[in-house]
Amino acid sequence: KPKAITGFQTHTTPVLLSHGERAELANDEYISLTPYLEGLVIVKKNAEYVPSIADSKRK
């Protein structure tokens, strides 16, 4: 049975995930170097990322 999302938080700094927690990237600014966004997740900055107008207004 799939787990339901009960809430979310947006972070702009490194975050330590607890056991059983998963991550979701909000945009393409960073690329995941690991195949799954749970457990240990390693990301790097996407050199080809161009911010959208919506992303610019958010900051």
Short mmCIF file of C-alpha atoms in Angstrom, two decimals:
data_model
loop_
_atom_site.label_atom_id
_atom_site.label_comp_id
_atom_site.label_asym_id
_atom_site.label_seq_id
_atom_site.Cartn_x
_atom_site.Cartn_y
_atom_site.Cartn_z
CA LYS A 1 0.00 0.00 0.00
CA PRO A 2 1.52 3.38 -0.99
CA LYS A 3 2.21 5.87 1.78
CA ALA A 4 0.31 9.15 1.72
CA ILE A 5 2.05 12.51 1.97
CA THR A 6 0.87 14.13 5.19
CA GLY A 7 2.86 17.36 4.97
CA PHE A 8 5.97 18.95 3.57
CA GLN A 9 8.70 21.45 4.38
CA THR A 10 10.84 23.52 2.03
CA HIS A 11 14.52 23.92 2.94
CA THR A 12 17.21 26.11 1.39
CA THR A 13 20.11 24.62 3.35
CA PRO A 14 21.46 21.07 3.73
CA VAL A 15 19.03 18.77 5.52
CA LEU A 16 19.66 15.54 7.38
CA LEU A 17 16.90 13.01 6.65
CA SER A 18 15.81 10.61 9.35
CA HIS A 19 15.33 6.90 8.74
CA GLY A 20 12.23 6.40 6.61
CA GLU A 21 12.05 10.00 5.34
CA ARG A 22 12.18 10.85 1.64
CA ALA A 23 13.18 13.96 -0.28
CA GLU A 24 11.67 15.60 -3.34
CA LEU A 25 13.44 18.22 -5.42
CA ALA A 26 11.17 21.18 -6.16
CA ASN A 27 12.90 22.23 -9.40
CA ASP A 28 15.87 21.33 -11.60
CA GLU A 29 18.36 23.65 -9.86
CA TYR A 30 20.05 20.58 -8.35
CA ILE A 31 20.59 17.10 -9.82
CA SER A 32 20.42 13.97 -7.68
CA LEU A 33 23.52 11.78 -7.98
CA THR A 34 21.70 8.90 -6.29
CA PRO A 35 18.88 6.97 -7.99
CA TYR A 36 16.48 7.28 -5.03
CA LEU A 37 15.62 10.30 -2.88
CA GLU A 38 15.63 8.44 0.42
CA GLY A 39 18.34 7.44 2.87
CA LEU A 40 21.58 9.11 1.76
CA VAL A 41 20.90 11.62 -1.04
CA ILE A 42 23.74 13.40 -2.82
CA VAL A 43 22.94 16.36 -5.10
CA LYS A 44 24.99 18.74 -7.22
CA LYS A 45 24.19 22.09 -8.81
CA ASN A 46 22.79 21.78 -12.34
CA ALA A 47 25.02 23.83 -14.67
CA GLU A 48 22.25 23.96 -17.31
CA TYR A 49 19.55 25.27 -14.94
CA VAL A 50 17.84 28.52 -15.97
CA PRO A 51 15.51 29.94 -13.27
CA SER A 52 11.92 30.47 -14.35
CA ILE A 53 10.02 33.69 -13.67
CA ALA A 54 8.13 31.96 -10.83
CA ASP A 55 11.43 30.94 -9.17
CA SER A 56 12.76 34.52 -9.43
CA LYS A 57 9.67 35.96 -7.71
CA ARG A 58 9.94 33.45 -4.86
CA LYS A 59 13.37 34.71 -3.69
#
